[in-house]
Short mmCIF file of C-alpha atoms in Angstrom, two decimals:
data_model
loop_
_atom_site.label_atom_id
_atom_site.label_comp_id
_atom_site.label_asym_id
_atom_site.label_seq_id
_atom_site.Cartn_x
_atom_site.Cartn_y
_atom_site.Cartn_z
CA MET A 148 41.76 -4.26 4.05
CA PRO A 149 37.98 -3.98 4.96
CA LEU A 150 34.59 -3.52 2.72
CA SER A 151 33.90 -0.74 2.39
CA ASN A 152 30.01 0.69 3.44
CA THR A 153 28.57 -0.55 -0.29
CA VAL A 154 29.99 -3.21 -0.36
CA ARG A 155 28.77 -3.98 3.15
CA ARG A 156 25.85 -3.28 2.40
CA ARG A 157 25.00 -5.20 -0.59
CA ALA A 158 26.62 -7.87 1.30
CA ALA A 159 24.51 -7.12 3.68
CA ALA A 160 21.79 -6.29 1.62
CA ALA A 161 21.66 -10.68 -0.61
CA VAL A 162 21.93 -12.11 3.67
CA ALA A 163 18.40 -10.67 3.72
CA ALA A 164 16.99 -11.47 0.50
CA ALA A 165 18.84 -14.99 0.39
CA ALA A 166 16.65 -15.39 3.57
CA LEU A 167 13.26 -14.00 2.24
CA LEU A 168 14.25 -16.66 -0.74
CA ALA A 169 14.68 -19.51 1.38
CA MET A 170 11.13 -18.26 3.91
CA THR A 171 10.24 -18.48 0.08
CA ALA A 172 11.33 -22.36 -0.48
CA CYS A 173 9.60 -23.54 2.86
CA THR A 174 7.08 -23.02 3.29
CA SER A 175 4.53 -25.22 1.35
CA THR A 176 2.57 -24.19 -1.61
CA THR A 177 -0.49 -23.97 -0.30
CA ALA A 178 0.23 -21.26 1.59
CA ALA A 179 0.05 -18.48 -0.99
CA ALA A 180 -3.27 -20.75 -2.69
CA GLN A 181 -5.72 -18.07 -4.05
CA LYS A 182 -8.65 -16.66 -0.71
CA THR A 183 -10.87 -14.23 -0.44
CA LEU A 184 -8.68 -13.14 2.80
CA ASP A 185 -12.32 -11.03 5.49
CA LYS A 186 -10.43 -7.69 5.41
CA LYS A 187 -9.91 -8.38 9.58
CA ASP A 188 -7.34 -10.49 9.54
CA ILE A 189 -5.65 -8.13 6.42
CA VAL A 190 -2.67 -5.38 8.29
CA LEU A 191 -1.90 -2.69 5.10
CA VAL A 192 2.28 -2.17 4.34
CA ALA A 193 3.18 0.91 2.60
CA SER A 194 6.54 0.29 2.65
CA VAL A 195 8.88 3.80 1.74
CA ILE A 196 12.00 4.42 0.90
CA ASN A 197 13.16 7.05 3.72
CA THR A 198 11.25 9.36 5.77
CA THR A 199 13.16 12.77 5.27
CA ASN A 200 11.61 13.24 1.67
CA PRO A 201 9.15 15.13 1.47
CA TYR A 202 7.16 12.39 -1.49
CA MET A 203 7.94 9.59 1.08
CA ALA A 204 5.81 11.90 3.46
CA SER A 205 2.97 12.26 1.02
CA MET A 206 3.25 8.75 0.61
CA ILE A 207 2.87 8.41 4.79
CA GLN A 208 -0.37 10.52 4.38
CA GLY A 209 -2.03 8.76 1.86
CA ALA A 210 -1.65 5.38 3.23
CA GLN A 211 -2.75 6.93 6.90
CA ALA A 212 -5.85 8.06 4.39
CA LEU A 213 -6.76 5.13 3.37
CA SER A 214 -6.39 2.48 6.53
CA LYS A 215 -8.49 4.74 8.52
CA LYS A 216 -11.60 5.42 5.14
CA LEU A 217 -10.94 1.66 5.20
CA ASP A 218 -10.60 0.87 8.74
CA VAL A 219 -8.13 -1.47 8.59
CA PRO A 220 -4.60 -1.00 10.56
CA LEU A 221 -1.37 0.02 8.79
CA GLN A 222 1.69 -0.50 9.46
CA ILE A 223 5.05 1.82 8.32
CA VAL A 224 8.13 0.30 6.80
CA ASP A 225 10.81 3.27 6.82
CA SER A 226 13.95 1.73 4.44
CA GLU A 227 16.27 4.33 5.75
CA GLY A 228 17.44 4.41 2.13
CA SER A 229 18.26 0.71 2.61
CA SER A 230 18.01 -2.72 0.59
CA GLN A 231 18.24 -4.93 4.16
CA THR A 232 16.60 -2.54 5.79
CA GLU A 233 13.76 -3.11 3.88
CA ILE A 234 14.16 -6.85 3.03
CA SER A 235 14.04 -7.85 6.79
CA LYS A 236 11.15 -5.05 8.05
CA ILE A 237 9.45 -6.48 5.17
CA GLN A 238 9.94 -9.31 6.71
CA ALA A 239 9.14 -9.10 10.07
CA ILE A 240 6.14 -8.10 9.43
CA LEU A 241 5.27 -11.07 7.66
CA ALA A 242 5.92 -13.07 10.68
CA GLN A 243 3.64 -11.82 12.38
CA GLY A 244 1.26 -13.80 10.96
CA LYS A 245 -1.67 -11.51 9.19
CA LYS A 246 -2.65 -11.12 5.58
CA VAL A 247 -0.75 -8.90 4.16
CA ALA A 248 -1.67 -6.18 1.53
CA LEU A 249 1.52 -4.28 0.53
CA MET A 250 2.17 -1.17 -1.01
CA VAL A 251 6.39 -1.18 -1.68
CA ASN A 252 8.14 1.68 -2.88
CA THR A 253 11.83 -0.48 -3.61
CA VAL A 254 14.62 0.75 -2.57
CA ALA A 255 17.01 -0.72 -5.54
CA SER A 256 14.58 -2.38 -8.22
CA SER A 257 16.38 -5.78 -6.88
CA ASP A 258 15.01 -5.93 -4.43
CA ALA A 259 11.44 -6.63 -5.93
CA PRO A 260 12.48 -10.55 -6.62
CA PRO A 261 13.45 -11.30 -2.72
CA ILE A 262 10.13 -8.58 -1.37
CA VAL A 263 7.49 -10.11 -4.04
CA ASN A 264 8.71 -14.72 -3.51
CA ALA A 265 8.80 -13.41 0.72
CA VAL A 266 4.89 -11.51 0.02
CA LYS A 267 3.15 -14.52 -2.05
CA ALA A 268 4.83 -17.65 0.86
CA ALA A 269 2.86 -16.06 3.56
CA GLY A 270 -0.29 -15.65 1.38
CA GLY A 271 -0.50 -11.52 0.83
CA TYR A 272 -0.81 -9.50 -2.02
CA VAL A 273 1.40 -7.16 -3.32
CA THR A 274 1.71 -3.83 -5.25
CA ILE A 275 5.29 -2.30 -6.00
CA TRP A 276 5.20 2.14 -7.34
CA TRP A 277 8.52 3.06 -8.86
CA ASN A 278 11.29 0.19 -9.01
CA LYS A 279 11.33 -3.12 -10.63
CA PRO A 280 14.15 -5.61 -13.42
CA ASP A 281 11.60 -4.40 -16.33
CA ASN A 282 11.66 -8.51 -17.47
CA TYR A 283 10.16 -9.07 -14.23
CA GLU A 284 6.63 -9.50 -15.11
CA PRO A 285 3.36 -10.41 -12.38
CA TRP A 286 1.67 -12.44 -14.31
CA ASN A 287 4.91 -14.74 -14.99
CA VAL A 288 4.28 -14.66 -11.00
CA GLY A 289 0.45 -15.19 -10.22
CA ASP A 290 -1.83 -12.94 -8.45
CA ASN A 291 0.08 -12.34 -4.67
CA PHE A 292 2.29 -9.88 -7.01
CA VAL A 293 -1.05 -7.79 -8.09
CA ALA A 294 0.50 -5.23 -9.78
CA PHE A 295 3.55 -2.51 -10.53
CA GLN A 296 2.64 1.15 -10.87
CA LYS A 297 4.29 4.56 -11.74
CA HIS A 298 4.81 7.53 -14.00
CA SER A 299 6.62 7.77 -16.79
CA GLY A 300 10.03 9.19 -16.19
CA VAL A 301 10.67 9.34 -19.16
CA GLU A 302 8.16 11.90 -20.01
CA SER A 303 8.80 13.75 -16.55
CA GLY A 304 12.65 14.33 -18.47
CA GLU A 305 11.20 15.55 -21.23
CA CYS A 306 8.55 17.89 -19.55
CA THR A 307 11.44 19.10 -17.48
CA ALA A 308 14.24 18.95 -19.60
CA LYS A 309 12.80 21.84 -21.99
CA ALA A 310 11.31 24.39 -18.53
CA LEU A 311 14.81 24.66 -17.43
CA ALA A 312 16.49 25.13 -21.43
CA ASP A 313 13.83 27.99 -22.05
CA SER A 314 14.19 29.70 -18.87
CA ILE A 315 18.62 29.25 -19.04
CA GLY A 316 17.53 30.57 -22.97
CA GLY A 317 18.04 28.40 -25.04
CA LYS A 318 21.98 28.39 -23.70
CA GLY A 319 23.86 27.81 -21.25
CA ASN A 320 25.59 25.04 -18.91
CA VAL A 321 23.47 22.96 -16.61
CA ILE A 322 23.98 19.67 -13.61
CA ALA A 323 21.76 16.92 -13.50
CA LEU A 324 21.55 15.45 -9.65
CA ALA A 325 19.78 11.83 -10.44
CA GLY A 326 18.17 9.44 -7.68
CA VAL A 327 19.44 6.15 -6.82
CA GLN A 328 22.13 4.64 -9.92
CA ASP A 329 20.37 1.09 -9.44
CA SER A 330 16.34 2.29 -9.53
CA THR A 331 14.55 2.52 -13.40
CA THR A 332 12.91 6.01 -11.91
CA SER A 333 16.33 7.32 -11.91
CA GLN A 334 17.24 5.78 -15.09
CA THR A 335 14.06 6.73 -17.02
CA ARG A 336 13.79 10.12 -15.82
CA VAL A 337 17.41 10.93 -16.97
CA ALA A 338 17.44 9.45 -20.06
CA GLY A 339 14.27 11.93 -20.82
CA LEU A 340 16.05 14.91 -19.40
CA LYS A 341 18.71 14.01 -21.95
CA GLU A 342 15.78 13.02 -24.78
CA GLY A 343 14.72 16.24 -24.03
CA LEU A 344 18.28 18.74 -24.71
CA LYS A 345 18.60 16.97 -28.22
CA ALA A 346 16.41 19.82 -29.12
CA TYR A 347 18.86 22.24 -27.68
CA PRO A 348 22.24 22.39 -28.91
CA ASN A 349 23.47 25.07 -26.96
CA VAL A 350 22.16 23.83 -24.34
CA HIS A 351 25.19 21.54 -22.80
CA LEU A 352 25.32 18.78 -19.34
CA LEU A 353 28.47 19.57 -17.41
CA ASP A 354 27.60 16.56 -15.74
CA THR A 355 25.25 13.41 -13.84
CA GLN A 356 25.44 12.26 -10.55
CA PRO A 357 23.68 10.65 -8.40
CA ALA A 358 22.60 12.58 -4.34
CA ASN A 359 19.94 9.40 -3.62
CA TRP A 360 16.69 11.10 -3.93
CA ASP A 361 18.00 13.31 -0.32
CA PRO A 362 18.27 16.81 0.77
CA GLN A 363 21.45 16.73 2.06
CA GLN A 364 22.89 15.15 -0.44
CA GLY A 365 21.96 17.09 -3.13
CA LEU A 366 23.22 19.50 -1.14
CA GLN A 367 26.79 17.89 -1.18
CA VAL A 368 26.30 16.90 -4.30
CA THR A 369 26.01 20.46 -5.26
CA GLN A 370 28.30 21.55 -3.68
CA ASN A 371 30.33 19.46 -4.66
CA LEU A 372 30.03 20.42 -8.65
CA LEU A 373 29.79 24.30 -7.77
CA ALA A 374 33.38 23.41 -6.83
CA LYS A 375 33.94 22.18 -9.50
CA TYR A 376 32.02 23.80 -12.88
CA GLY A 377 32.04 26.86 -10.04
CA ASN A 378 30.27 30.28 -12.34
CA GLN A 379 29.54 27.77 -15.88
CA ILE A 380 26.56 25.81 -14.00
CA ASN A 381 23.20 27.97 -15.25
CA GLY A 382 20.52 25.16 -14.59
CA VAL A 383 20.41 22.42 -12.10
CA TRP A 384 17.82 20.04 -12.84
CA ALA A 385 17.12 17.07 -10.69
CA ALA A 386 15.17 13.68 -10.60
CA ASP A 387 12.81 14.30 -7.94
CA ASP A 388 12.47 17.59 -5.43
CA GLY A 389 13.93 16.45 -2.18
CA MET A 390 17.38 16.28 -4.10
CA THR A 391 15.62 19.34 -5.72
CA ILE A 392 15.62 21.24 -1.62
CA GLY A 393 19.20 20.28 -0.95
CA ALA A 394 20.77 21.56 -4.20
CA ILE A 395 18.07 25.24 -3.67
CA GLN A 396 20.29 25.38 -0.08
CA ALA A 397 24.05 25.17 -1.67
CA MET A 398 23.36 27.85 -4.11
CA GLN A 399 22.03 30.26 -1.55
CA ASN A 400 25.02 29.47 0.46
CA ALA A 401 26.89 30.19 -2.57
CA GLY A 402 25.36 33.89 -2.94
CA ARG A 403 24.34 32.02 -7.27
CA ILE A 404 19.93 31.77 -6.14
CA ASN A 405 18.69 34.96 -8.55
CA ASP A 406 20.68 33.40 -11.23
CA VAL A 407 19.86 29.57 -12.04
CA LYS A 408 17.11 28.18 -12.34
CA PHE A 409 15.44 25.09 -11.07
CA THR A 410 13.32 21.94 -12.60
CA SER A 411 12.79 18.58 -11.17
CA ASP A 412 10.23 15.97 -9.45
CA GLY A 413 7.89 16.44 -7.23
CA LEU A 414 5.95 19.40 -7.01
CA TYR A 415 6.19 19.25 -3.56
CA PRO A 416 5.32 21.60 -0.94
CA PRO A 417 8.58 23.49 -0.13
CA ILE A 418 8.84 24.04 -3.91
CA ILE A 419 5.69 25.17 -4.41
CA ASP A 420 6.08 27.83 -1.70
CA ASP A 421 9.76 28.60 -3.49
CA MET A 422 7.47 28.49 -7.10
CA GLN A 423 4.84 31.12 -4.47
CA LYS A 424 7.85 33.56 -3.20
CA HIS A 425 9.08 33.58 -7.16
CA LEU A 426 12.43 32.88 -4.97
CA GLY A 427 16.01 34.27 -6.46
CA ASN A 428 15.27 35.96 -10.33
CA ASP A 429 11.71 33.00 -10.38
CA ALA A 430 14.44 30.82 -10.05
CA ILE A 431 11.57 27.51 -10.26
CA ALA A 432 10.64 27.18 -14.05
CA GLY A 433 9.29 23.86 -14.34
CA GLU A 434 7.67 21.18 -11.67
CA THR A 435 5.76 17.31 -12.89
CA PHE A 436 3.33 16.90 -10.55
CA HIS A 437 1.97 13.71 -9.21
CA ARG A 438 1.45 12.95 -5.62
CA GLY A 439 3.34 10.25 -2.89
CA PHE A 440 -0.19 10.75 -1.14
CA MET A 441 -1.97 8.87 -4.72
CA ALA A 442 0.64 6.54 -5.05
CA ALA A 443 0.13 5.15 -1.63
CA ALA A 444 -2.76 5.32 -2.07
CA ILE A 445 -3.94 3.76 -5.41
CA GLY A 446 -1.14 1.42 -5.05
CA LEU A 447 -2.44 0.18 -1.58
CA TYR A 448 -6.33 0.20 -2.35
CA THR A 449 -4.91 -2.04 -5.28
CA ALA A 450 -3.57 -4.80 -2.81
CA TYR A 451 -6.28 -4.74 -1.05
CA GLN A 452 -9.19 -5.71 -3.58
CA ALA A 453 -6.75 -8.62 -5.02
CA ALA A 454 -6.95 -9.33 -1.11
CA THR A 455 -10.58 -9.41 -0.82
CA GLY A 456 -11.41 -10.60 -3.28
CA ALA A 457 -12.29 -7.53 -4.56
CA ILE A 458 -10.53 -7.68 -8.24
CA LYS A 459 -8.83 -11.23 -9.58
CA PRO A 460 -5.17 -9.62 -10.90
CA SER A 461 -4.84 -12.63 -12.60
CA GLU A 462 -8.64 -11.67 -15.01
CA LEU A 463 -6.76 -7.88 -15.34
CA PRO A 464 -5.61 -6.11 -18.24
CA HIS A 465 -1.93 -6.26 -18.70
CA GLU A 466 -1.63 -2.90 -18.34
CA LYS A 467 -4.14 -2.83 -14.93
CA ARG A 468 -0.61 -4.77 -13.69
CA ASP A 469 2.51 -2.99 -15.66
CA SER A 470 1.09 0.31 -15.57
CA LEU A 471 2.15 4.22 -16.00
CA PHE A 472 -0.94 6.77 -14.50
CA LYS A 473 -0.42 9.95 -15.11
CA ILE A 474 1.67 12.97 -15.37
CA SER A 475 1.79 16.78 -16.03
CA CYS A 476 3.61 19.41 -16.63
CA VAL A 477 3.99 22.22 -14.37
CA THR A 478 4.64 25.91 -14.15
CA PRO A 479 4.29 29.40 -11.66
CA GLN A 480 1.69 29.62 -14.31
CA ASN A 481 -0.87 26.56 -13.24
CA LEU A 482 0.73 25.34 -10.49
CA THR A 483 -2.89 26.07 -8.61
CA ASP A 484 -4.68 24.26 -10.88
CA PHE A 485 -2.96 21.56 -9.59
CA THR A 486 -2.02 22.70 -5.84
CA LYS A 487 -5.63 22.37 -4.71
CA TYR A 488 -5.76 18.59 -4.38
CA ASP A 489 -3.50 19.51 -1.19
CA ASN A 490 -6.04 20.40 0.73
CA ASN A 491 -8.76 17.69 0.36
CA ILE A 492 -6.77 14.51 1.30
CA ASP A 493 -9.59 12.63 2.13
CA GLY A 494 -11.80 13.94 -0.61
CA TRP A 495 -9.49 13.00 -3.25
CA ILE A 496 -9.45 9.49 -1.18
CA ASP A 497 -13.08 9.24 -0.55
CA ASP A 498 -13.22 9.83 -5.15
CA LEU A 499 -10.24 6.47 -5.17
CA LEU A 500 -13.04 4.36 -2.98
CA LYS A 501 -15.94 5.78 -5.65
CA ASN A 502 -13.87 5.19 -8.79
CA GLY A 503 -11.72 2.94 -8.30
CA PRO A 504 -7.52 3.24 -8.86
CA TRP A 505 -7.48 3.13 -12.31
CA ASP A 506 -9.91 6.27 -13.52
CA THR A 507 -9.14 8.46 -10.90
CA GLN A 508 -8.07 12.46 -11.48
CA PRO A 509 -6.22 13.68 -12.43
CA VAL A 510 -2.98 10.53 -12.32
CA PRO A 511 -5.91 7.93 -14.16
CA LEU A 512 -4.37 5.50 -16.22
CA VAL A 513 -2.59 5.50 -19.17
CA GLY A 514 -0.83 2.64 -20.29
CA GLY A 515 1.57 -0.02 -20.07
CA GLY A 516 5.50 -0.51 -19.52
CA PRO A 517 7.77 -1.58 -19.22
CA GLU A 518 9.07 1.91 -20.23
CA LYS A 519 10.85 2.58 -23.31
CA LEU A 520 13.78 4.48 -22.86
CA PRO A 521 13.95 6.98 -26.31
#
């Protein structure tokens, strides 16, 4: 019997990971010795899950803006939603010879160890955003694994759960679109959703299905859930706005956009536009604010500072190496308090370079991980 696509992908990813581990084993232990690097010997690398999700596109914007400010070259890795592609592309860049300062938004949590090991073997520095195994900590690996960074998924899920429940009058039925199943980000946001709904006993979660952070999959999954539950659905919660974009299209196609509410995470440009236009019956009830350009620039700048010797990771407190950054709840009423940052990315990068990765508004460091589930 032929292998399924999922099995093939997992097998291929395992082969790629093994190749990276082999490269680690074959590299002299002195390769990862700590050295202060000259910026002319460094290449910035930003690895994103895909380029179809607006958050990932924003991450690329932030990486490009930081690269320009630092006058250091940048390479972008489009993982195309595949761990195998992510790992093999990073491996190829490491083989080019320049020392890497890498920010990677891992496709799956399990991708973190092989990527870190390869970067360490090559004498580079890596900061991971959003996904890693909870028991895999930078201080147990060494200075080359500079930091793990994220915004609280539980807080995000609770914030958007409350907004959704309130928007449907505290009673009714909702569906949830999760991200990638092997993703601590998705898992914590879904856990926050369920925790938040405990305060609303008359709001029922009908179903939770993964839509892999992708608008097209968000459309397909929502269509499937509409076929299953029909007019029972009063609200749609998503772990990310990319999936919400697809869910909105599904509800529009079904003629239900005026009687369904949506909440999600990310406040992407299409969702901002829908909020400002009062799509449907004010369909977008609540969001959370953080920015891909901020995450990528914070991650890259942290790795770059380690590479140049501006910081020594082993001397940092643990909360600066397994970090939670501030997240804010957004409604149509306070929307403009946050969208102002989108109009001045270069100005925000200037603030980052002035204040450092842990003290730049509106996303300063607020705590350390690993994040605890409710």
